Amino acid sequence: MEGFLSALNMFFTTFQAAVFVPIFIFIIAVAMGVKPKKSFFSALSAGVGLQGFSLVIGSYSPILSPIIDNMINSVGINLPIVDLGWQTTSIIAYSYQVGMIYIAVAIALQVILYLVRYTTVFQAGDLWNNYSYFAWGSCLFVLTGNFWLSMACMVVQQLYTLLCTEIIAKRWSTYYGYPNCTIASLHTATVGIFAVPLNVLLDKLGLYKINADPVTLRQKLGFIGEPMTLGLFLGLFIGIIGDFNKLGELATWGEITTCGIATAAVMAVFPKVSGIFAGSFSAITEAGKKKMKAAGTADREWYLAVNDATGYGEAATLITGILLMPTTLIVSFILPGNLVLPMLDLVAIPYIIQPFVACSNGNILKSFIGGLLFMIANLYMCTLTGAAFTEVAVSTGIDLQGATMITSLVILGQPVGAVIFLAFLTQNPIVIGAVIVVYVVAYVLVHKNMDAIHEFIENSALNHAVGRVASTEVEPRG
């Protein structure tokens, strides 16, 4: 059994999403009646698109990270819990057998729940991001020594994630322009249950009157409002802020201008890659519609989970994320009761704010406010779970790099995952039962009113598109 789990772990470590997602695409396309040649090119386009996302983000992060690091170091404020990023968390997630065992359980659960129509989301399309569950499960196992409690915690987290995904899937697919696709990880999809009500609240406050989406900025500002130009200025801005204490050095200006050009490049290249990736689903979507129409189930919705990298470089998402990076850092210094110093996960903010951007239909101001409130919640959750996660990290031999405690702002700060973990950590049947009851009630209510919920979210996002016609056409965003 241990050999099988090690082999399974090695498979997903060796073959990344750009390899196994195309395999899924090819199998699904052929099963839906798409000709092998067309299925092959659909699958290949998906792989090329995913690899393109990885190359773009992988090249951009090393340019941005040193500037963020210098910003943190120049402030000189030390907080006891240091954010060492999702990368450290993923290592810990795969360090315990309970996490490795759940690899097989998660895949089986995701496939079965979709096939029996318990959910409209085929979550197995984004297998890599299952590590969020493994991280929480491994933490719980180390702290309690209870294997079955840890497994149950991960199952409940996964069920909550699927439900949240179903709520935002249509809006995410429509806004980001990927037909029948959605983000579906614990640290991204569950953000939707905060994004929807916050968008409504901000509309009530009249912020919808301020048109701050990329299309409007382009119309009002001319060439300055073009994504490439905005990327250049924004990159220069973040570079100057991050290297403010070194502006007298020539090398600093080289770093600043490189950041500006790199951000402009992401804005320019990302839509091209998005177009390739989105095109891989056209044949499947059409074949699916024909099959469902023939079977009399043409109104059934279905979504394939895709990696959150697919939305990272979209103009409103990247602009909002870059603005939130220094703002989150500054807020962490003055936030009462916060013990967390955000560091490595600051560059990952564009991953998790996508539900805010989609629900506001790209309104950067609303996305920024909603995203900031969410990052504040993340800081408090990391403060609550920091000691527990550090204990687990030490047991795996992770280097704390001089910190007293460590965390991951994006993974361990996720409120839904953290609350479920803390409930199971109590080992109190009443508390755990309450979490399960809330899920069952929510599942029944959401599925009973799914069409109305989707319509409400769409109307909330589109009806306040002041000054222009709100489009519901699905095409890749730039």
CSV table of C-alpha atoms in Angstrom, one decimal:
chain,number,residue,atom,x,y,z
A,1,MET,CA,0.0,0.0,0.0
A,2,GLU,CA,2.8,2.4,0.9
A,3,GLY,CA,4.5,1.7,-2.4
A,4,PHE,CA,1.4,2.4,-4.3
A,5,LEU,CA,0.9,5.8,-2.5
A,6,SER,CA,4.5,6.7,-3.1
A,7,ALA,CA,4.1,5.9,-6.8
A,8,LEU,CA,0.9,8.0,-6.9
A,9,ASN,CA,2.6,10.9,-5.2
A,10,MET,CA,5.6,10.6,-7.6
A,11,PHE,CA,3.3,10.6,-10.6
A,12,PHE,CA,1.6,13.9,-9.7
A,13,THR,CA,4.9,15.4,-8.7
A,14,THR,CA,6.6,14.3,-12.0
A,15,PHE,CA,3.7,15.0,-14.4
A,16,GLN,CA,2.3,18.4,-13.7
A,17,ALA,CA,-1.1,19.8,-14.8
A,18,ALA,CA,0.2,20.6,-18.3
A,19,VAL,CA,0.6,16.8,-18.8
A,20,PHE,CA,-2.3,15.1,-17.1
A,21,VAL,CA,-5.0,17.7,-17.9
A,22,PRO,CA,-4.6,17.2,-21.6
A,23,ILE,CA,-5.1,13.4,-21.0
A,24,PHE,CA,-8.4,14.2,-19.3
A,25,ILE,CA,-9.4,16.5,-22.1
A,26,PHE,CA,-8.6,13.9,-24.8
A,27,ILE,CA,-10.5,11.2,-23.0
A,28,ILE,CA,-13.5,13.4,-22.3
A,29,ALA,CA,-13.6,14.7,-25.9
A,30,VAL,CA,-13.5,11.2,-27.5
A,31,ALA,CA,-16.1,10.0,-25.0
A,32,MET,CA,-18.4,12.9,-26.2
A,33,GLY,CA,-18.0,11.9,-29.8
A,34,VAL,CA,-15.4,14.4,-30.9
A,35,LYS,CA,-13.2,13.0,-33.7
A,36,PRO,CA,-9.7,11.8,-32.6
A,37,LYS,CA,-7.8,14.4,-34.6
A,38,LYS,CA,-9.9,17.2,-33.1
A,39,SER,CA,-9.7,15.7,-29.7
A,40,PHE,CA,-5.9,15.5,-29.9
A,41,PHE,CA,-5.6,19.2,-30.9
A,42,SER,CA,-8.0,20.2,-28.1
A,43,ALA,CA,-5.9,18.3,-25.6
A,44,LEU,CA,-2.7,19.7,-27.0
A,45,SER,CA,-4.0,23.3,-26.8
A,46,ALA,CA,-4.9,22.7,-23.2
A,47,GLY,CA,-1.4,21.5,-22.4
A,48,VAL,CA,0.2,24.4,-24.3
A,49,GLY,CA,-2.0,26.9,-22.6
A,50,LEU,CA,-1.3,25.5,-19.1
A,51,GLN,CA,2.4,25.4,-19.8
A,52,GLY,CA,2.2,28.9,-21.2
A,53,PHE,CA,0.6,30.1,-17.9
A,54,SER,CA,3.4,28.4,-15.9
A,55,LEU,CA,6.1,30.0,-18.1
A,56,VAL,CA,4.6,33.5,-17.8
A,57,ILE,CA,4.0,33.4,-14.1
A,58,GLY,CA,7.2,31.4,-13.4
A,59,SER,CA,9.2,34.2,-15.2
A,60,TYR,CA,7.3,37.0,-13.6
A,61,SER,CA,7.4,35.9,-9.9
A,62,PRO,CA,11.3,36.0,-9.6
A,63,ILE,CA,11.3,39.5,-10.9
A,64,LEU,CA,8.6,40.7,-8.4
A,65,SER,CA,9.7,38.7,-5.4
A,66,PRO,CA,13.0,40.5,-4.7
A,67,ILE,CA,11.2,43.9,-4.7
A,68,ILE,CA,8.5,42.6,-2.3
A,69,ASP,CA,11.3,41.2,-0.1
A,70,ASN,CA,13.2,44.5,0.0
A,71,MET,CA,9.9,46.3,0.8
A,72,ILE,CA,9.5,44.0,3.9
A,73,ASN,CA,13.1,44.2,5.0
A,74,SER,CA,13.3,48.0,4.7
A,75,VAL,CA,10.4,48.5,7.0
A,76,GLY,CA,12.2,46.8,9.9
A,77,ILE,CA,9.1,45.5,11.7
A,78,ASN,CA,9.3,42.0,13.0
A,79,LEU,CA,6.2,39.9,13.7
A,80,PRO,CA,6.4,36.5,15.2
A,81,ILE,CA,4.6,34.5,12.5
A,82,VAL,CA,6.3,34.7,9.1
A,83,ASP,CA,4.6,33.8,5.8
A,84,LEU,CA,6.9,31.3,4.0
A,85,GLY,CA,4.5,30.8,1.2
A,86,TRP,CA,2.4,28.0,-0.3
A,87,GLN,CA,5.5,26.2,-1.6
A,88,THR,CA,6.5,25.3,2.0
A,89,THR,CA,2.9,24.3,2.7
A,90,SER,CA,2.8,21.9,-0.2
A,91,ILE,CA,6.0,20.2,1.0
A,92,ILE,CA,4.5,19.6,4.4
A,93,ALA,CA,1.2,18.4,2.7
A,94,TYR,CA,3.0,15.6,1.1
A,95,SER,CA,5.2,14.7,4.1
A,96,TYR,CA,2.7,12.6,6.0
A,97,GLN,CA,1.0,9.3,4.9
A,98,VAL,CA,-2.4,10.7,5.8
A,99,GLY,CA,-2.0,13.3,3.0
A,100,MET,CA,-0.6,10.8,0.5
A,101,ILE,CA,-3.5,8.4,1.2
A,102,TYR,CA,-6.0,11.2,0.6
A,103,ILE,CA,-4.6,11.6,-2.9
A,104,ALA,CA,-6.4,8.5,-3.9
A,105,VAL,CA,-9.5,9.2,-1.8
A,106,ALA,CA,-9.8,12.7,-3.2
A,107,ILE,CA,-9.6,11.6,-6.9
A,108,ALA,CA,-12.1,8.8,-6.3
A,109,LEU,CA,-14.5,11.2,-4.4
A,110,GLN,CA,-14.2,13.8,-7.1
A,111,VAL,CA,-14.9,11.4,-10.0
A,112,ILE,CA,-17.7,9.5,-8.2
A,113,LEU,CA,-19.6,12.7,-7.0
A,114,TYR,CA,-19.5,14.0,-10.6
A,115,LEU,CA,-20.7,10.8,-12.2
A,116,VAL,CA,-23.6,10.3,-9.8
A,117,ARG,CA,-24.6,14.0,-10.5
A,118,TYR,CA,-24.1,15.0,-6.9
A,119,THR,CA,-22.1,18.0,-8.3
A,120,THR,CA,-21.8,19.8,-11.6
A,121,VAL,CA,-18.1,20.2,-11.2
A,122,PHE,CA,-15.5,17.6,-12.3
A,123,GLN,CA,-12.9,18.7,-9.7
A,124,ALA,CA,-10.3,16.1,-10.8
A,125,GLY,CA,-9.3,18.4,-13.6
A,126,ASP,CA,-7.1,20.3,-11.1
A,127,LEU,CA,-5.5,17.6,-9.1
A,128,TRP,CA,-2.4,19.6,-8.0
A,129,ASN,CA,-4.4,22.0,-5.8
A,130,ASN,CA,-5.7,19.1,-3.7
A,131,TYR,CA,-2.6,19.7,-1.6
A,132,SER,CA,-4.7,22.3,0.4
A,133,TYR,CA,-6.7,19.4,1.9
A,134,PHE,CA,-3.5,17.4,2.5
A,135,ALA,CA,-1.9,20.3,4.4
A,136,TRP,CA,-4.9,20.7,6.8
A,137,GLY,CA,-5.2,16.9,7.2
A,138,SER,CA,-1.5,16.5,8.0
A,139,CYS,CA,-1.7,19.3,10.6
A,140,LEU,CA,-4.7,17.7,12.3
A,141,PHE,CA,-3.0,14.2,12.3
A,142,VAL,CA,0.2,15.5,13.9
A,143,LEU,CA,-1.8,17.4,16.5
A,144,THR,CA,-4.3,14.7,17.4
A,145,GLY,CA,-2.8,11.5,16.2
A,146,ASN,CA,-6.3,10.6,14.9
A,147,PHE,CA,-6.1,9.2,11.4
A,148,TRP,CA,-9.8,8.9,10.7
A,149,LEU,CA,-10.6,12.4,12.2
A,150,SER,CA,-8.0,13.8,9.8
A,151,MET,CA,-9.5,12.0,6.8
A,152,ALA,CA,-13.0,13.2,7.8
A,153,CYS,CA,-11.8,16.8,8.0
A,154,MET,CA,-10.4,16.6,4.5
A,155,VAL,CA,-13.6,15.1,3.1
A,156,VAL,CA,-15.7,17.8,4.7
A,157,GLN,CA,-13.4,20.6,3.4
A,158,GLN,CA,-13.6,19.1,-0.1
A,159,LEU,CA,-17.4,19.0,0.1
A,160,TYR,CA,-17.6,22.6,1.2
A,161,THR,CA,-15.2,23.5,-1.7
A,162,LEU,CA,-17.3,21.8,-4.2
A,163,LEU,CA,-20.4,23.6,-3.0
A,164,CYS,CA,-18.7,27.0,-3.1
A,165,THR,CA,-17.4,26.1,-6.6
A,166,GLU,CA,-20.9,25.4,-7.9
A,167,ILE,CA,-22.0,28.8,-6.6
A,168,ILE,CA,-19.3,30.8,-8.5
A,169,ALA,CA,-18.6,28.5,-11.5
A,170,LYS,CA,-20.9,30.2,-14.0
A,171,ARG,CA,-19.7,33.7,-13.1
A,172,TRP,CA,-16.0,32.7,-13.2
A,173,SER,CA,-16.4,30.9,-16.5
A,174,THR,CA,-18.2,33.9,-18.0
A,175,TYR,CA,-15.9,36.6,-16.8
A,176,TYR,CA,-12.6,34.9,-17.5
A,177,GLY,CA,-13.8,33.5,-20.8
A,178,TYR,CA,-13.2,29.7,-20.4
A,179,PRO,CA,-16.2,27.8,-21.5
A,180,ASN,CA,-17.4,25.2,-18.9
A,181,CYS,CA,-14.4,25.8,-16.7
A,182,THR,CA,-13.9,27.0,-13.2
A,183,ILE,CA,-11.4,27.3,-10.4
A,184,ALA,CA,-12.2,24.7,-7.8
A,185,SER,CA,-9.6,24.6,-5.0
A,186,LEU,CA,-10.1,25.2,-1.3
A,187,HIS,CA,-8.0,28.4,-1.3
A,188,THR,CA,-9.7,30.0,-4.3
A,189,ALA,CA,-13.3,28.7,-4.9
A,190,THR,CA,-14.4,29.2,-1.2
A,191,VAL,CA,-13.5,32.9,-1.6
A,192,GLY,CA,-16.7,33.2,-3.6
A,193,ILE,CA,-19.0,33.0,-0.6
A,194,PHE,CA,-17.3,36.3,0.6
A,195,ALA,CA,-17.1,37.9,-2.8
A,196,VAL,CA,-20.8,37.6,-3.6
A,197,PRO,CA,-22.2,39.4,-0.5
A,198,LEU,CA,-19.4,42.0,-0.4
A,199,ASN,CA,-20.0,42.9,-4.1
A,200,VAL,CA,-23.7,43.4,-3.2
A,201,LEU,CA,-22.8,45.5,-0.2
A,202,LEU,CA,-20.4,47.7,-2.2
A,203,ASP,CA,-23.1,48.2,-4.8
A,204,LYS,CA,-25.5,49.3,-2.1
A,205,LEU,CA,-22.8,51.9,-1.1
A,206,GLY,CA,-22.9,53.2,-4.7
A,207,LEU,CA,-19.4,52.0,-5.7
A,208,TYR,CA,-20.8,50.6,-8.9
A,209,LYS,CA,-21.1,54.1,-10.2
A,210,ILE,CA,-17.3,54.3,-10.3
A,211,ASN,CA,-16.4,52.5,-13.5
A,212,ALA,CA,-12.9,51.1,-12.8
A,213,ASP,CA,-12.7,48.1,-15.1
A,214,PRO,CA,-10.0,47.7,-17.7
A,215,VAL,CA,-12.4,48.3,-20.7
A,216,THR,CA,-13.6,51.6,-19.3
A,217,LEU,CA,-10.1,52.7,-18.3
A,218,ARG,CA,-9.0,52.0,-21.9
A,219,GLN,CA,-11.9,54.1,-23.2
A,220,LYS,CA,-11.4,57.1,-20.8
A,221,LEU,CA,-7.6,57.2,-20.7
A,222,GLY,CA,-6.7,56.3,-24.3
A,223,PHE,CA,-3.4,54.6,-24.7
A,224,ILE,CA,-2.6,55.1,-21.0
A,225,GLY,CA,-5.6,52.8,-20.2
A,226,GLU,CA,-4.3,50.0,-22.4
A,227,PRO,CA,-3.4,46.9,-20.3
A,228,MET,CA,0.3,47.0,-21.5
A,229,THR,CA,0.6,50.7,-20.5
A,230,LEU,CA,-1.2,50.2,-17.2
A,231,GLY,CA,1.1,47.2,-16.6
A,232,LEU,CA,4.2,49.3,-17.3
A,233,PHE,CA,3.2,52.1,-14.9
A,234,LEU,CA,2.0,49.7,-12.2
A,235,GLY,CA,5.2,47.7,-12.4
A,236,LEU,CA,7.3,50.9,-12.1
A,237,PHE,CA,5.1,52.0,-9.2
A,238,ILE,CA,5.5,48.8,-7.2
A,239,GLY,CA,9.2,48.8,-8.1
A,240,ILE,CA,9.7,52.4,-6.7
A,241,ILE,CA,7.8,51.6,-3.5
A,242,GLY,CA,9.7,48.3,-3.0
A,243,ASP,CA,13.1,49.8,-3.6
A,244,PHE,CA,12.5,53.2,-2.2
A,245,ASN,CA,15.4,53.0,0.2
A,246,LYS,CA,17.8,52.3,-2.7
A,247,LEU,CA,16.7,54.8,-5.3
A,248,GLY,CA,20.2,56.3,-5.4
A,249,GLU,CA,21.7,53.2,-6.9
A,250,LEU,CA,21.8,52.5,-10.6
A,251,ALA,CA,21.2,48.8,-10.2
A,252,THR,CA,17.9,49.7,-8.4
A,253,TRP,CA,16.6,51.5,-11.5
A,254,GLY,CA,17.5,48.5,-13.5
A,255,GLU,CA,15.3,46.3,-11.2
A,256,ILE,CA,12.5,48.9,-11.2
A,257,THR,CA,12.4,49.3,-15.0
A,258,THR,CA,12.6,45.5,-15.5
A,259,CYS,CA,9.6,45.1,-13.2
A,260,GLY,CA,7.7,47.7,-15.3
A,261,ILE,CA,8.4,45.9,-18.6
A,262,ALA,CA,7.8,42.5,-17.1
A,263,THR,CA,4.4,43.6,-15.8
A,264,ALA,CA,3.5,45.1,-19.2
A,265,ALA,CA,4.7,41.8,-20.8
A,266,VAL,CA,2.3,39.7,-18.6
A,267,MET,CA,-0.6,42.0,-19.5
A,268,ALA,CA,0.2,41.6,-23.2
A,269,VAL,CA,1.1,37.9,-23.3
A,270,PHE,CA,-1.4,36.4,-20.9
A,271,PRO,CA,-4.5,37.1,-23.1
A,272,LYS,CA,-2.8,35.3,-26.0
A,273,VAL,CA,-2.1,32.2,-23.8
A,274,SER,CA,-5.7,32.4,-22.5
A,275,GLY,CA,-7.0,32.3,-26.0
A,276,ILE,CA,-5.1,29.1,-26.7
A,277,PHE,CA,-6.3,27.5,-23.5
A,278,ALA,CA,-9.9,28.6,-24.0
A,279,GLY,CA,-9.9,27.2,-27.6
A,280,SER,CA,-9.2,23.7,-26.3
A,281,PHE,CA,-12.7,23.5,-24.8
A,282,SER,CA,-14.7,24.6,-27.9
A,283,ALA,CA,-15.1,21.1,-29.4
A,284,ILE,CA,-16.0,19.6,-26.0
A,285,THR,CA,-18.5,22.3,-25.3
A,286,GLU,CA,-20.3,21.9,-28.6
A,287,ALA,CA,-20.2,18.1,-28.4
A,288,GLY,CA,-21.5,18.2,-24.8
A,289,LYS,CA,-24.4,20.5,-25.9
A,290,LYS,CA,-25.4,18.1,-28.7
A,291,LYS,CA,-25.2,15.0,-26.5
A,292,MET,CA,-27.3,16.7,-23.7
A,293,LYS,CA,-29.9,17.9,-26.3
A,294,ALA,CA,-30.2,14.4,-27.7
A,295,ALA,CA,-30.6,13.0,-24.2
A,296,GLY,CA,-33.1,15.6,-23.2
A,297,THR,CA,-30.8,17.1,-20.6
A,298,ALA,CA,-29.6,20.2,-22.5
A,299,ASP,CA,-30.1,22.4,-19.5
A,300,ARG,CA,-27.7,20.5,-17.3
A,301,GLU,CA,-24.6,22.6,-16.4
A,302,TRP,CA,-21.2,21.1,-16.1
A,303,TYR,CA,-17.8,22.5,-15.3
A,304,LEU,CA,-14.2,21.2,-15.5
A,305,ALA,CA,-11.9,22.4,-12.7
A,306,VAL,CA,-8.8,24.2,-14.0
A,307,ASN,CA,-5.7,25.6,-12.3
A,308,ASP,CA,-6.1,29.1,-10.8
A,309,ALA,CA,-3.1,30.2,-12.9
A,310,THR,CA,-5.6,30.6,-15.8
A,311,GLY,CA,-6.9,33.8,-14.2
A,312,TYR,CA,-3.7,35.2,-12.7
A,313,GLY,CA,-2.6,37.5,-15.5
A,314,GLU,CA,-6.1,38.9,-16.5
A,315,ALA,CA,-5.8,42.7,-16.5
A,316,ALA,CA,-8.2,43.5,-13.6
A,317,THR,CA,-6.9,40.6,-11.6
A,318,LEU,CA,-3.3,41.4,-11.9
A,319,ILE,CA,-3.8,45.1,-11.3
A,320,THR,CA,-5.9,44.5,-8.2
A,321,GLY,CA,-3.4,41.9,-6.9
A,322,ILE,CA,-0.4,44.1,-7.4
A,323,LEU,CA,-2.1,47.0,-5.6
A,324,LEU,CA,-3.0,44.6,-2.7
A,325,MET,CA,0.6,43.4,-2.2
A,326,PRO,CA,2.0,46.6,-0.5
A,327,THR,CA,-1.4,47.4,1.0
A,328,THR,CA,-1.7,44.1,2.8
A,329,LEU,CA,1.9,44.5,4.1
A,330,ILE,CA,1.2,47.9,5.5
A,331,VAL,CA,-2.1,46.8,7.0
A,332,SER,CA,-0.4,43.9,8.7
A,333,PHE,CA,1.8,46.4,10.7
A,334,ILE,CA,-1.2,48.3,12.2
A,335,LEU,CA,-3.9,45.6,12.4
A,336,PRO,CA,-4.8,45.0,16.1
A,337,GLY,CA,-4.1,41.5,17.2
A,338,ASN,CA,-2.3,40.5,14.0
A,339,LEU,CA,0.9,38.5,14.5
A,340,VAL,CA,1.6,37.6,10.9
A,341,LEU,CA,4.2,39.1,8.6
A,342,PRO,CA,3.1,38.5,5.0
A,343,MET,CA,6.0,37.7,2.7
A,344,LEU,CA,6.2,35.0,0.0
A,345,ASP,CA,2.5,34.6,-0.5
A,346,LEU,CA,2.0,38.3,-1.4
A,347,VAL,CA,2.8,37.5,-5.0
A,348,ALA,CA,0.1,34.8,-4.9
A,349,ILE,CA,-2.7,37.2,-4.1
A,350,PRO,CA,-3.9,37.3,-7.8
A,351,TYR,CA,-4.7,33.6,-7.5
A,352,ILE,CA,-7.2,34.0,-4.6
A,353,ILE,CA,-8.9,37.3,-5.5
A,354,GLN,CA,-10.4,36.0,-8.7
A,355,PRO,CA,-13.9,35.5,-7.3
A,356,PHE,CA,-13.9,39.2,-6.2
A,357,VAL,CA,-12.9,40.3,-9.7
A,358,ALA,CA,-15.4,38.0,-11.4
A,359,CYS,CA,-18.3,39.0,-9.2
A,360,SER,CA,-17.6,42.7,-9.7
A,361,ASN,CA,-17.2,42.1,-13.5
A,362,GLY,CA,-13.7,43.5,-13.4
A,363,ASN,CA,-14.3,46.6,-11.3
A,364,ILE,CA,-10.8,47.2,-9.8
A,365,LEU,CA,-12.0,49.5,-7.0
A,366,LYS,CA,-14.6,47.0,-5.7
A,367,SER,CA,-12.2,44.1,-6.2
A,368,PHE,CA,-9.5,46.0,-4.2
A,369,ILE,CA,-11.8,46.8,-1.3
A,370,GLY,CA,-13.2,43.3,-1.2
A,371,GLY,CA,-9.8,41.7,-1.6
A,372,LEU,CA,-8.3,43.9,1.2
A,373,LEU,CA,-11.1,42.9,3.6
A,374,PHE,CA,-10.5,39.3,2.7
A,375,MET,CA,-6.7,39.6,3.3
A,376,ILE,CA,-7.4,41.0,6.7
A,377,ALA,CA,-9.5,37.9,7.5
A,378,ASN,CA,-6.6,35.8,6.2
A,379,LEU,CA,-4.1,37.5,8.5
A,380,TYR,CA,-6.3,36.8,11.5
A,381,MET,CA,-6.8,33.1,10.5
A,382,CYS,CA,-3.0,32.7,10.1
A,383,THR,CA,-2.6,34.2,13.6
A,384,LEU,CA,-5.0,31.6,15.0
A,385,THR,CA,-3.4,28.6,13.2
A,386,GLY,CA,0.3,29.7,13.1
A,387,ALA,CA,1.4,27.9,16.3
A,388,ALA,CA,-0.3,24.6,15.2
A,389,PHE,CA,1.2,24.7,11.7
A,390,THR,CA,4.7,25.5,13.1
A,391,GLU,CA,4.5,22.4,15.3
A,392,VAL,CA,3.8,20.3,12.2
A,393,ALA,CA,6.5,22.1,10.1
A,394,VAL,CA,9.1,21.4,12.8
A,395,SER,CA,8.2,17.7,12.9
A,396,THR,CA,8.9,17.4,9.2
A,397,GLY,CA,12.3,19.1,9.5
A,398,ILE,CA,11.3,22.3,7.6
A,399,ASP,CA,13.8,25.1,8.1
A,400,LEU,CA,12.0,28.0,9.9
A,401,GLN,CA,14.6,30.4,8.4
A,402,GLY,CA,15.0,32.2,11.8
A,403,ALA,CA,11.3,32.7,12.3
A,404,THR,CA,9.6,32.0,15.6
A,405,MET,CA,6.5,30.6,13.8
A,406,ILE,CA,5.6,30.2,10.1
A,407,THR,CA,2.4,30.1,8.0
A,408,SER,CA,1.1,30.5,4.5
A,409,LEU,CA,-1.1,33.5,3.9
A,410,VAL,CA,-2.9,32.0,1.0
A,411,ILE,CA,-3.4,28.4,2.2
A,412,LEU,CA,-3.6,28.6,6.0
A,413,GLY,CA,-5.3,31.9,6.1
A,414,GLN,CA,-8.3,30.6,4.1
A,415,PRO,CA,-11.3,31.2,6.4
A,416,VAL,CA,-13.4,28.2,5.3
A,417,GLY,CA,-10.6,25.7,5.5
A,418,ALA,CA,-9.3,27.2,8.8
A,419,VAL,CA,-12.7,27.2,10.5
A,420,ILE,CA,-13.4,23.5,9.5
A,421,PHE,CA,-9.9,22.6,10.7
A,422,LEU,CA,-10.3,24.3,14.1
A,423,ALA,CA,-13.7,22.7,14.5
A,424,PHE,CA,-12.2,19.2,14.0
A,425,LEU,CA,-9.2,20.1,16.2
A,426,THR,CA,-11.6,20.4,19.2
A,427,GLN,CA,-12.5,16.7,18.7
A,428,ASN,CA,-15.9,17.7,20.1
A,429,PRO,CA,-18.7,15.7,18.4
A,430,ILE,CA,-21.1,18.6,18.8
A,431,VAL,CA,-18.9,21.1,17.2
A,432,ILE,CA,-17.9,18.8,14.3
A,433,GLY,CA,-21.6,17.8,13.9
A,434,ALA,CA,-22.6,21.4,13.7
A,435,VAL,CA,-20.1,21.9,10.8
A,436,ILE,CA,-21.6,18.9,9.0
A,437,VAL,CA,-25.2,20.0,9.6
A,438,VAL,CA,-24.4,23.5,8.2
A,439,TYR,CA,-23.0,21.8,5.1
A,440,VAL,CA,-26.1,19.6,4.6
A,441,VAL,CA,-28.5,22.5,5.0
A,442,ALA,CA,-26.4,24.7,2.7
A,443,TYR,CA,-26.2,21.9,0.0
A,444,VAL,CA,-30.0,21.4,0.0
A,445,LEU,CA,-30.7,25.1,-0.2
A,446,VAL,CA,-28.1,25.9,-2.8
A,447,HIS,CA,-29.1,23.0,-5.1
A,448,LYS,CA,-32.8,23.8,-4.7
A,449,ASN,CA,-32.2,27.4,-5.8
A,450,MET,CA,-29.1,27.0,-8.0
A,451,ASP,CA,-30.6,28.7,-11.0
A,452,ALA,CA,-31.8,31.6,-9.0
A,453,ILE,CA,-28.5,32.0,-7.3
A,454,HIS,CA,-26.6,32.0,-10.6
A,455,GLU,CA,-29.1,34.6,-12.0
A,456,PHE,CA,-28.7,36.8,-8.9
A,457,ILE,CA,-24.8,36.7,-9.1
A,458,GLU,CA,-24.9,37.4,-12.9
A,459,ASN,CA,-27.3,40.3,-12.5
A,460,SER,CA,-25.3,41.7,-9.6
A,461,ALA,CA,-22.2,41.6,-11.7
A,462,LEU,CA,-23.6,42.8,-15.1
A,463,ASN,CA,-26.5,45.1,-14.3
A,464,HIS,CA,-24.3,47.7,-12.8
A,465,ALA,CA,-21.9,48.0,-15.8
A,466,VAL,CA,-22.5,51.7,-16.1
A,467,GLY,CA,-21.9,53.5,-19.4
A,468,ARG,CA,-21.5,50.3,-21.5
A,469,VAL,CA,-23.5,47.2,-22.5
A,470,ALA,CA,-22.6,44.3,-20.2
A,471,SER,CA,-21.7,41.3,-22.3
A,472,THR,CA,-22.4,37.8,-21.3
A,473,GLU,CA,-20.3,36.4,-24.2
A,474,VAL,CA,-17.6,34.0,-23.2
A,475,GLU,CA,-14.2,35.0,-24.6
A,476,PRO,CA,-10.8,35.2,-23.0
A,477,ARG,CA,-10.1,38.3,-21.0
A,478,GLY,CA,-7.1,40.5,-21.6
